[in-house]
Amino acid sequence: MSKIVILVVDGFGIGAMPDAGALRPGDAEADTLGHLLDHHRAATGRPLELPSFGALGLGAVHPHPDLAPRPSLPVAAGRAALGYPGADTYAGHQTMMGADFSRVTVARLAEHLPEVTAALRAAGHRTELLDGKPLMVVDGRVLVHDNLEADPGINWNASARLTEAPFAQVLDVARVVRTVAPVARVIAVGGHADGPLTGFVRHGEAGTVGLDTPASGFYRNGGLEVQHLGAPLDHTRQLPEAAARAGVPVTLVGKAADLLACEAAVRRPAVDTGEVLRHTVDAVRTAAGRDGGPGQEGSALVVSNVQETDLAGHEQDPERYATVLRQVDEGIAELLPLLTAPGDRLIVTGDHGNDPTIGHAFHTREYVPVLIHRPGAEAAERLPDATSLADVGATAAVALGLSPAGLASGAPLHVERPIRGAAAFPSPHAAH
């Protein structure tokens, strides 16, 4: 009878992976957490207070003068490589839940305009190119374009102002595009912009062209609606479906509710961090009184995504990032007293980096923390570096009493040795 909470802090990197500079050389110095802490102290003269993260061992994973060097709770702490190319939220979550996402198709919209046009017109839509650029205007309202926030060619978007097109229309266009798109995901986005979307179109890297979504005001102006349409995957071999088959109630919160497949799951989509944390706490509070399958009464799997850290990274706004991270720290403090049985686990991790000081609006390819609270354990211990986020899902599967062999990818992490100090972990930039 275990309650397992996986809290994904979106864009929460702790230092560049060795290949981080392959696409953008400056990303070899990416360090979302370290640069955030340094910026906060420089701007305010005070450390960024993150007591819950410190208690979970964040300072042991990423040594920094403003973080406690040792955890004060019985945790297993380490870091994970991403296990998929680039740095992408969809690929990150699918990998974490056990999918083998080591190969994603990278393609610019310009390379597939004929088949996308044919599919949209066959579905009754009008299409035209915008000023001769490889970017489509559908029905005079919806832009179909390269996603400029992820690495070039990983995702495409269908975007519109909600004052001009209802989100159902945007989603309809995105679904048609998904039928012929070879990329990891097609994202339907509706929101409130600061002006006509055509005024925020720009060229990106590697020949991409698309809407500059952060500049448009979509992330600032409220009312954002998003749905992620992913490439076909065997969702039966991912953690949520495996848990549900075993009779474990599954709740997906925040962006995880948009990204992950599980018909039996309770979904609580939200963007606001306070709302995400409230849904997460509520799911844990009700788990003990909710009937699971045979032998699973009181068990639960909750997967939550805090998205606003990622949005702050895209906007290159370290002050907003710090504010959201403090909210998450407070949410962790509220969660910990609800997870006290020996089999309960709170797993705090990330899906990629998004350094808010790096100077561009892309994700950064970084290691992410893996902080696992283990009530009843005798000591804080170090985890080996995970080779993939899939190892996080496999570790959660074992905590639920499930076989990790039921997942398409991943191996459970086993502790290496006690944490005796910050030196137990290498510096984030030791490889450079």
Tab-separated table of C-alpha atoms in Angstrom:
chain	number	residue	atom	x	y	z
A	1	MET	CA	0.000	0.000	0.000
A	2	SER	CA	2.237	2.762	-1.303
A	3	LYS	CA	1.467	6.318	-2.299
A	4	ILE	CA	3.917	7.404	-4.973
A	5	VAL	CA	4.120	11.047	-6.061
A	6	ILE	CA	6.333	12.034	-8.981
A	7	LEU	CA	6.647	15.820	-8.965
A	8	VAL	CA	8.214	17.054	-12.198
A	9	VAL	CA	9.551	20.589	-11.999
A	10	ASP	CA	9.511	21.473	-15.685
A	11	GLY	CA	12.801	22.853	-16.969
A	12	PHE	CA	14.675	22.164	-13.697
A	13	GLY	CA	18.225	21.432	-14.825
A	14	ILE	CA	21.260	21.082	-12.570
A	15	GLY	CA	24.125	21.387	-15.042
A	16	ALA	CA	24.897	20.769	-18.687
A	17	MET	CA	25.201	17.258	-20.054
A	18	PRO	CA	28.468	16.597	-21.935
A	19	ASP	CA	26.782	17.003	-25.337
A	20	ALA	CA	24.780	20.105	-24.398
A	21	GLY	CA	26.850	22.391	-26.634
A	22	ALA	CA	26.463	20.343	-29.798
A	23	LEU	CA	23.603	22.488	-31.125
A	24	ARG	CA	24.373	25.766	-29.329
A	25	PRO	CA	27.969	26.000	-28.029
A	26	GLY	CA	26.983	28.356	-25.223
A	27	ASP	CA	24.717	25.695	-23.747
A	28	ALA	CA	27.803	23.792	-22.593
A	29	GLU	CA	27.722	26.192	-19.629
A	30	ALA	CA	23.995	25.829	-18.919
A	31	ASP	CA	23.131	25.428	-15.241
A	32	THR	CA	19.526	26.345	-14.525
A	33	LEU	CA	19.722	25.924	-10.759
A	34	GLY	CA	23.200	27.339	-10.202
A	35	HIS	CA	22.646	30.405	-12.345
A	36	LEU	CA	19.260	30.992	-10.743
A	37	LEU	CA	20.776	30.926	-7.250
A	38	ASP	CA	23.631	33.210	-8.298
A	39	HIS	CA	21.271	35.678	-9.969
A	40	HIS	CA	18.972	35.818	-6.964
A	41	ARG	CA	21.832	36.574	-4.575
A	42	ALA	CA	23.275	39.205	-6.928
A	43	ALA	CA	19.874	40.868	-7.379
A	44	THR	CA	18.674	40.773	-3.768
A	45	GLY	CA	21.769	40.312	-1.610
A	46	ARG	CA	20.096	37.263	-0.050
A	47	PRO	CA	20.086	33.536	-0.775
A	48	LEU	CA	17.051	31.985	-2.413
A	49	GLU	CA	15.445	30.118	0.471
A	50	LEU	CA	14.579	26.536	-0.548
A	51	PRO	CA	14.445	24.617	2.747
A	52	SER	CA	12.364	21.697	1.475
A	53	PHE	CA	14.581	21.150	-1.537
A	54	GLY	CA	17.566	21.321	0.780
A	55	ALA	CA	16.071	18.760	3.123
A	56	LEU	CA	15.601	16.435	0.150
A	57	GLY	CA	19.273	16.678	-0.811
A	58	LEU	CA	19.325	19.215	-3.638
A	59	GLY	CA	22.543	20.721	-2.251
A	60	ALA	CA	24.210	17.315	-2.238
A	61	VAL	CA	23.249	16.756	-5.875
A	62	HIS	CA	24.235	20.296	-6.898
A	63	PRO	CA	26.725	21.769	-4.395
A	64	HIS	CA	26.214	25.504	-3.982
A	65	PRO	CA	26.936	27.926	-1.108
A	66	ASP	CA	23.239	28.814	-0.859
A	67	LEU	CA	22.034	25.214	-0.505
A	68	ALA	CA	22.314	22.926	2.516
A	69	PRO	CA	25.215	20.566	1.743
A	70	ARG	CA	23.506	17.509	3.221
A	71	PRO	CA	19.888	16.333	3.293
A	72	SER	CA	18.074	16.257	6.627
A	73	LEU	CA	15.503	13.670	5.540
A	74	PRO	CA	15.827	9.966	4.680
A	75	VAL	CA	16.312	10.368	0.966
A	76	ALA	CA	18.023	8.740	-1.954
A	77	ALA	CA	19.407	11.541	-4.115
A	78	GLY	CA	21.130	11.656	-7.465
A	79	ARG	CA	20.799	13.014	-10.943
A	80	ALA	CA	19.578	11.699	-14.291
A	81	ALA	CA	20.670	12.132	-17.860
A	82	LEU	CA	17.718	12.660	-20.172
A	83	GLY	CA	17.861	9.475	-22.236
A	84	TYR	CA	16.483	11.092	-25.389
A	85	PRO	CA	17.918	13.535	-27.954
A	86	GLY	CA	17.535	17.250	-27.390
A	87	ALA	CA	15.591	18.725	-24.484
A	88	ASP	CA	11.831	18.373	-24.819
A	89	THR	CA	8.946	18.195	-22.356
A	90	TYR	CA	6.913	15.644	-24.279
A	91	ALA	CA	9.844	13.339	-24.914
A	92	GLY	CA	10.968	13.827	-21.313
A	93	HIS	CA	7.657	12.780	-19.793
A	94	GLN	CA	7.136	9.857	-22.142
A	95	THR	CA	10.651	8.631	-21.390
A	96	MET	CA	10.150	9.072	-17.642
A	97	MET	CA	7.032	6.939	-17.776
A	98	GLY	CA	8.963	4.114	-19.437
A	99	ALA	CA	8.767	4.739	-23.181
A	100	ASP	CA	11.813	4.162	-25.349
A	101	PHE	CA	12.153	7.640	-26.803
A	102	SER	CA	15.816	7.420	-27.689
A	103	ARG	CA	14.920	8.065	-31.340
A	104	VAL	CA	12.693	10.987	-32.259
A	105	THR	CA	12.111	12.194	-35.800
A	106	VAL	CA	13.458	15.672	-36.422
A	107	ALA	CA	11.838	17.535	-39.314
A	108	ARG	CA	11.076	21.107	-40.299
A	109	LEU	CA	7.569	21.915	-41.490
A	110	ALA	CA	9.116	23.225	-44.724
A	111	GLU	CA	10.129	19.662	-45.592
A	112	HIS	CA	6.559	18.361	-45.380
A	113	LEU	CA	4.363	21.191	-46.664
A	114	PRO	CA	2.799	19.191	-49.548
A	115	GLU	CA	1.465	16.354	-47.381
A	116	VAL	CA	0.329	18.700	-44.597
A	117	THR	CA	-1.471	20.904	-47.120
A	118	ALA	CA	-3.127	17.898	-48.745
A	119	ALA	CA	-4.323	16.520	-45.420
A	120	LEU	CA	-5.806	19.855	-44.306
A	121	ARG	CA	-7.551	20.493	-47.606
A	122	ALA	CA	-8.945	16.948	-47.658
A	123	ALA	CA	-10.419	17.715	-44.225
A	124	GLY	CA	-12.143	20.816	-45.619
A	125	HIS	CA	-9.725	23.504	-44.445
A	126	ARG	CA	-8.377	26.442	-46.432
A	127	THR	CA	-4.605	26.843	-46.425
A	128	GLU	CA	-2.102	29.420	-47.613
A	129	LEU	CA	1.506	30.243	-46.917
A	130	LEU	CA	2.247	33.373	-44.915
A	131	ASP	CA	4.115	35.825	-47.140
A	132	GLY	CA	5.775	32.939	-48.962
A	133	LYS	CA	7.351	31.576	-45.779
A	134	PRO	CA	7.119	27.850	-44.914
A	135	LEU	CA	4.420	28.622	-42.370
A	136	MET	CA	0.731	27.959	-43.016
A	137	VAL	CA	-2.352	30.031	-42.282
A	138	VAL	CA	-5.353	27.727	-41.967
A	139	ASP	CA	-8.888	29.079	-42.366
A	140	GLY	CA	-7.424	32.581	-42.073
A	141	ARG	CA	-7.008	32.158	-38.299
A	142	VAL	CA	-4.762	29.277	-37.263
A	143	LEU	CA	-0.998	29.267	-37.813
A	144	VAL	CA	0.717	25.917	-38.400
A	145	HIS	CA	4.436	26.351	-37.816
A	146	ASP	CA	7.689	25.042	-36.451
A	147	ASN	CA	7.936	25.127	-32.671
A	148	LEU	CA	10.707	27.605	-31.817
A	149	GLU	CA	10.974	26.753	-28.112
A	150	ALA	CA	12.207	23.173	-28.370
A	151	ASP	CA	15.253	22.112	-30.333
A	152	PRO	CA	14.711	22.715	-34.056
A	153	GLY	CA	12.497	20.194	-35.795
A	154	ILE	CA	11.285	18.233	-32.767
A	155	ASN	CA	7.769	19.723	-32.547
A	156	TRP	CA	5.240	21.607	-34.661
A	157	ASN	CA	2.513	23.919	-33.359
A	158	ALA	CA	-0.981	24.970	-34.383
A	159	SER	CA	-1.597	28.376	-32.777
A	160	ALA	CA	-4.394	30.939	-32.735
A	161	ARG	CA	-5.766	33.850	-30.744
A	162	LEU	CA	-8.824	32.665	-28.839
A	163	THR	CA	-10.601	35.894	-29.752
A	164	GLU	CA	-10.388	34.810	-33.391
A	165	ALA	CA	-10.762	31.015	-33.199
A	166	PRO	CA	-12.193	28.805	-30.441
A	167	PHE	CA	-9.744	26.273	-29.066
A	168	ALA	CA	-11.817	23.448	-30.564
A	169	GLN	CA	-10.951	24.796	-34.015
A	170	VAL	CA	-7.253	24.988	-33.183
A	171	LEU	CA	-7.372	21.421	-31.877
A	172	ASP	CA	-9.148	20.205	-34.997
A	173	VAL	CA	-6.400	21.648	-37.178
A	174	ALA	CA	-3.692	20.142	-34.955
A	175	ARG	CA	-5.311	16.711	-35.123
A	176	VAL	CA	-5.298	16.770	-38.908
A	177	VAL	CA	-1.639	17.817	-38.935
A	178	ARG	CA	-0.833	15.019	-36.465
A	179	THR	CA	-2.042	12.403	-38.965
A	180	VAL	CA	0.865	13.207	-41.312
A	181	ALA	CA	3.458	14.777	-38.991
A	182	PRO	CA	6.657	12.758	-38.457
A	183	VAL	CA	7.729	14.767	-35.390
A	184	ALA	CA	7.468	13.892	-31.703
A	185	ARG	CA	4.420	16.034	-31.074
A	186	VAL	CA	2.029	18.543	-32.595
A	187	ILE	CA	0.937	21.127	-30.026
A	188	ALA	CA	-2.388	22.955	-30.192
A	189	VAL	CA	-2.040	26.377	-28.522
A	190	GLY	CA	-4.694	29.020	-27.966
A	191	GLY	CA	-4.230	32.196	-26.003
A	192	HIS	CA	-4.459	35.956	-25.790
A	193	ALA	CA	-1.715	37.801	-27.656
A	194	ASP	CA	-0.517	41.383	-27.593
A	195	GLY	CA	-1.447	41.766	-31.268
A	196	PRO	CA	-1.959	39.797	-34.489
A	197	LEU	CA	0.103	36.606	-34.432
A	198	THR	CA	1.633	37.375	-37.801
A	199	GLY	CA	3.544	40.176	-36.092
A	200	PHE	CA	5.358	37.650	-33.892
A	201	VAL	CA	6.526	35.279	-36.617
A	202	ARG	CA	10.296	34.938	-36.887
A	203	HIS	CA	13.012	32.697	-38.228
A	204	GLY	CA	14.490	30.211	-35.768
A	205	GLU	CA	17.529	27.994	-35.822
A	206	ALA	CA	18.321	25.436	-38.540
A	207	GLY	CA	15.901	26.964	-41.055
A	208	THR	CA	12.800	26.819	-38.857
A	209	VAL	CA	10.066	29.458	-39.034
A	210	GLY	CA	7.352	29.908	-36.462
A	211	LEU	CA	5.483	31.947	-33.912
A	212	ASP	CA	7.583	33.436	-31.118
A	213	THR	CA	5.101	32.260	-28.503
A	214	PRO	CA	6.737	33.908	-25.441
A	215	ALA	CA	6.986	37.251	-27.278
A	216	SER	CA	3.338	37.033	-28.375
A	217	GLY	CA	2.135	37.380	-24.784
A	218	PHE	CA	0.384	33.986	-24.674
A	219	TYR	CA	2.230	33.056	-21.478
A	220	ARG	CA	1.600	36.386	-19.749
A	221	ASN	CA	-1.977	37.237	-20.595
A	222	GLY	CA	-3.916	34.374	-19.003
A	223	GLY	CA	-6.424	31.985	-20.508
A	224	LEU	CA	-3.790	29.787	-22.162
A	225	GLU	CA	-5.141	26.503	-23.585
A	226	VAL	CA	-2.775	23.774	-24.713
A	227	GLN	CA	-3.072	20.176	-25.844
A	228	HIS	CA	-0.153	17.949	-26.833
A	229	LEU	CA	-0.693	15.401	-29.584
A	230	GLY	CA	2.156	12.944	-29.416
A	231	ALA	CA	3.621	10.443	-31.822
A	232	PRO	CA	2.142	6.942	-31.497
A	233	LEU	CA	3.562	5.063	-28.506
A	234	ASP	CA	2.793	1.803	-26.727
A	235	HIS	CA	1.209	3.442	-23.698
A	236	THR	CA	0.377	0.037	-22.212
A	237	ARG	CA	4.086	-0.260	-21.412
A	238	GLN	CA	4.256	3.009	-19.492
A	239	LEU	CA	3.930	3.497	-15.755
A	240	PRO	CA	0.424	5.039	-15.561
A	241	GLU	CA	-1.191	2.219	-17.569
A	242	ALA	CA	0.797	-0.443	-15.720
A	243	ALA	CA	-0.298	0.996	-12.374
A	244	ALA	CA	-3.933	1.263	-13.447
A	245	ARG	CA	-3.945	-2.380	-14.625
A	246	ALA	CA	-2.728	-3.385	-11.176
A	247	GLY	CA	-5.648	-1.572	-9.557
A	248	VAL	CA	-3.654	1.467	-8.415
A	249	PRO	CA	-5.583	4.743	-8.751
A	250	VAL	CA	-3.713	7.158	-11.024
A	251	THR	CA	-3.965	10.950	-10.970
A	252	LEU	CA	-2.273	13.155	-13.568
A	253	VAL	CA	-1.893	16.810	-12.599
A	254	GLY	CA	-0.918	19.921	-14.517
A	255	LYS	CA	0.804	19.438	-17.845
A	256	ALA	CA	1.126	15.706	-17.090
A	257	ALA	CA	-2.639	15.489	-17.636
A	258	ASP	CA	-2.128	16.782	-21.185
A	259	LEU	CA	0.966	14.735	-21.989
A	260	LEU	CA	0.381	11.253	-20.602
A	261	ALA	CA	-2.018	8.535	-21.743
A	262	CYS	CA	-4.056	6.501	-19.254
A	263	GLU	CA	-7.798	6.049	-19.744
A	264	ALA	CA	-8.376	5.200	-16.093
A	265	ALA	CA	-6.542	8.241	-14.745
A	266	VAL	CA	-8.154	11.154	-12.966
A	267	ARG	CA	-6.964	14.255	-14.809
A	268	ARG	CA	-6.405	17.628	-13.199
A	269	PRO	CA	-4.961	19.912	-15.911
A	270	ALA	CA	-3.677	23.270	-14.675
A	271	VAL	CA	-0.952	25.810	-15.416
A	272	ASP	CA	-1.061	27.947	-12.258
A	273	THR	CA	1.490	26.521	-9.813
A	274	GLY	CA	-0.720	26.984	-6.767
A	275	GLU	CA	-3.499	25.057	-8.475
A	276	VAL	CA	-1.115	22.269	-9.526
A	277	LEU	CA	0.124	21.892	-5.971
A	278	ARG	CA	-3.407	21.936	-4.522
A	279	HIS	CA	-4.497	19.182	-6.903
A	280	THR	CA	-1.426	17.155	-5.958
A	281	VAL	CA	-2.015	17.512	-2.222
A	282	ASP	CA	-5.713	16.695	-2.636
A	283	ALA	CA	-4.902	13.528	-4.595
A	284	VAL	CA	-2.577	12.315	-1.848
A	285	ARG	CA	-5.042	13.200	0.921
A	286	THR	CA	-7.819	11.188	-0.680
A	287	ALA	CA	-5.657	8.201	-1.644
A	288	ALA	CA	-5.875	6.428	1.716
A	289	GLY	CA	-9.655	6.444	1.714
A	290	ARG	CA	-10.067	5.441	-1.901
A	291	ASP	CA	-10.528	1.818	-2.900
A	292	GLY	CA	-7.936	0.421	-5.258
A	293	GLY	CA	-7.820	-3.028	-6.771
A	294	PRO	CA	-7.255	-6.195	-4.763
A	295	GLY	CA	-4.511	-5.528	-2.262
A	296	GLN	CA	-4.161	-1.944	-3.460
A	297	GLU	CA	-6.423	-0.106	-1.008
A	298	GLY	CA	-4.632	3.101	-0.038
A	299	SER	CA	-2.160	2.908	-2.917
A	300	ALA	CA	-1.904	5.697	-5.458
A	301	LEU	CA	0.252	7.037	-8.259
A	302	VAL	CA	0.242	10.807	-8.711
A	303	VAL	CA	2.275	12.392	-11.515
A	304	SER	CA	2.339	16.191	-11.402
A	305	ASN	CA	4.020	18.776	-13.602
A	306	VAL	CA	4.861	22.301	-12.475
A	307	GLN	CA	4.939	24.177	-15.770
A	308	GLU	CA	5.525	27.775	-14.727
A	309	THR	CA	9.238	27.201	-14.064
A	310	ASP	CA	9.554	26.240	-17.725
A	311	LEU	CA	7.545	29.273	-18.835
A	312	ALA	CA	9.837	31.523	-16.797
A	313	GLY	CA	12.850	29.942	-18.471
A	314	HIS	CA	11.387	30.570	-21.917
A	315	GLU	CA	10.799	34.191	-20.965
A	316	GLN	CA	14.361	34.457	-19.580
A	317	ASP	CA	12.856	35.708	-16.332
A	318	PRO	CA	14.922	34.465	-13.376
A	319	GLU	CA	12.862	36.460	-10.885
A	320	ARG	CA	9.679	34.671	-11.932
A	321	TYR	CA	11.505	31.337	-11.938
A	322	ALA	CA	12.682	31.946	-8.355
A	323	THR	CA	9.169	32.874	-7.231
A	324	VAL	CA	7.702	29.691	-8.713
A	325	LEU	CA	10.475	27.541	-7.236
A	326	ARG	CA	9.712	28.960	-3.778
A	327	GLN	CA	6.064	27.989	-4.314
A	328	VAL	CA	7.137	24.472	-5.190
A	329	ASP	CA	9.321	24.350	-2.069
A	330	GLU	CA	6.288	25.266	0.040
A	331	GLY	CA	4.212	22.643	-1.757
A	332	ILE	CA	6.803	19.981	-0.964
A	333	ALA	CA	6.601	20.984	2.694
A	334	GLU	CA	2.860	20.358	2.567
A	335	LEU	CA	3.247	17.010	0.814
A	336	LEU	CA	5.870	15.448	3.054
A	337	PRO	CA	3.633	14.988	6.160
A	338	LEU	CA	1.110	13.141	3.974
A	339	LEU	CA	3.677	10.567	2.817
A	340	THR	CA	4.823	8.861	5.993
A	341	ALA	CA	4.233	5.132	5.470
A	342	PRO	CA	7.413	3.104	4.833
A	343	GLY	CA	6.379	2.375	1.244
A	344	ASP	CA	5.427	5.956	0.346
A	345	ARG	CA	7.666	7.942	-1.969
A	346	LEU	CA	7.938	11.547	-3.083
A	347	ILE	CA	10.143	11.715	-6.184
A	348	VAL	CA	11.127	15.243	-7.210
A	349	THR	CA	12.772	15.529	-10.609
A	350	GLY	CA	12.781	17.456	-13.906
A	351	ASP	CA	12.399	16.734	-17.612
A	352	HIS	CA	15.211	18.947	-19.035
A	353	GLY	CA	16.801	22.298	-18.263
A	354	ASN	CA	15.628	25.818	-19.089
A	355	ASP	CA	18.310	28.194	-17.873
A	356	PRO	CA	16.642	31.609	-17.392
A	357	THR	CA	19.986	33.403	-17.756
A	358	ILE	CA	21.349	31.629	-20.851
A	359	GLY	CA	20.286	34.338	-23.318
A	360	HIS	CA	17.834	32.420	-25.510
A	361	ALA	CA	14.316	31.021	-25.160
A	362	PHE	CA	15.143	27.343	-25.801
A	363	HIS	CA	15.294	24.449	-23.396
A	364	THR	CA	18.799	23.512	-22.270
A	365	ARG	CA	20.140	19.971	-22.308
A	366	GLU	CA	20.988	19.374	-18.646
A	367	TYR	CA	21.011	16.685	-16.023
A	368	VAL	CA	18.020	16.824	-13.700
A	369	PRO	CA	17.822	16.009	-9.989
A	370	VAL	CA	16.318	12.777	-8.699
A	371	LEU	CA	15.332	13.340	-5.063
A	372	ILE	CA	13.445	10.435	-3.487
A	373	HIS	CA	11.996	10.767	0.002
A	374	ARG	CA	11.873	7.344	1.725
A	375	PRO	CA	10.014	7.381	5.062
A	376	GLY	CA	11.543	4.981	7.528
A	377	ALA	CA	14.908	4.678	5.805
A	378	GLU	CA	17.888	4.851	8.153
A	379	ALA	CA	20.100	7.233	6.207
A	380	ALA	CA	20.358	9.563	3.272
A	381	GLU	CA	22.038	7.763	0.409
A	382	ARG	CA	23.470	8.533	-2.988
A	383	LEU	CA	21.974	7.172	-6.170
A	384	PRO	CA	24.145	6.432	-9.188
A	385	ASP	CA	23.701	8.683	-12.177
A	386	ALA	CA	20.663	7.458	-14.094
A	387	THR	CA	21.390	6.995	-17.775
A	388	SER	CA	17.802	7.895	-18.677
A	389	LEU	CA	14.693	9.420	-17.164
A	390	ALA	CA	13.148	6.003	-17.797
A	391	ASP	CA	15.081	4.818	-14.731
A	392	VAL	CA	12.920	7.154	-12.627
A	393	GLY	CA	9.750	5.450	-13.862
A	394	ALA	CA	11.241	1.998	-13.282
A	395	THR	CA	12.181	2.990	-9.719
A	396	ALA	CA	8.635	4.199	-9.069
A	397	ALA	CA	7.263	0.955	-10.508
A	398	VAL	CA	9.259	-1.080	-7.979
A	399	ALA	CA	8.000	1.153	-5.157
A	400	LEU	CA	4.444	0.332	-6.281
A	401	GLY	CA	5.205	-3.379	-6.261
A	402	LEU	CA	5.176	-3.584	-10.063
A	403	SER	CA	7.742	-5.286	-12.262
A	404	PRO	CA	9.874	-2.751	-14.158
A	405	ALA	CA	10.045	-5.324	-16.949
A	406	GLY	CA	6.494	-4.277	-17.797
A	407	LEU	CA	7.799	-0.924	-18.995
A	408	ALA	CA	9.340	-0.495	-22.433
A	409	SER	CA	12.504	1.067	-21.022
A	410	GLY	CA	14.303	1.831	-17.774
A	411	ALA	CA	16.063	0.081	-14.901
A	412	PRO	CA	15.380	0.744	-11.196
A	413	LEU	CA	17.970	2.788	-9.333
A	414	HIS	CA	19.707	1.264	-6.324
A	415	VAL	CA	21.531	3.277	-3.670
A	416	GLU	CA	25.324	3.319	-3.766
A	417	ARG	CA	26.466	4.690	-0.403
A	418	PRO	CA	25.534	7.098	2.394
A	419	ILE	CA	25.670	10.819	1.727
A	420	ARG	CA	28.294	12.241	4.050
A	421	GLY	CA	28.625	15.663	2.508
A	422	ALA	CA	28.451	17.698	-0.661
A	423	ALA	CA	31.613	16.034	-1.958
A	424	ALA	CA	29.604	12.851	-2.479
A	425	PHE	CA	28.453	14.389	-5.764
A	426	PRO	CA	30.526	15.852	-8.598
A	427	SER	CA	30.281	19.465	-9.597
A	428	PRO	CA	27.710	20.046	-12.361
A	429	HIS	CA	30.510	21.207	-14.654
A	430	ALA	CA	33.070	18.548	-13.758
A	431	ALA	CA	32.834	17.141	-17.298
A	432	HIS	CA	33.821	20.464	-18.863
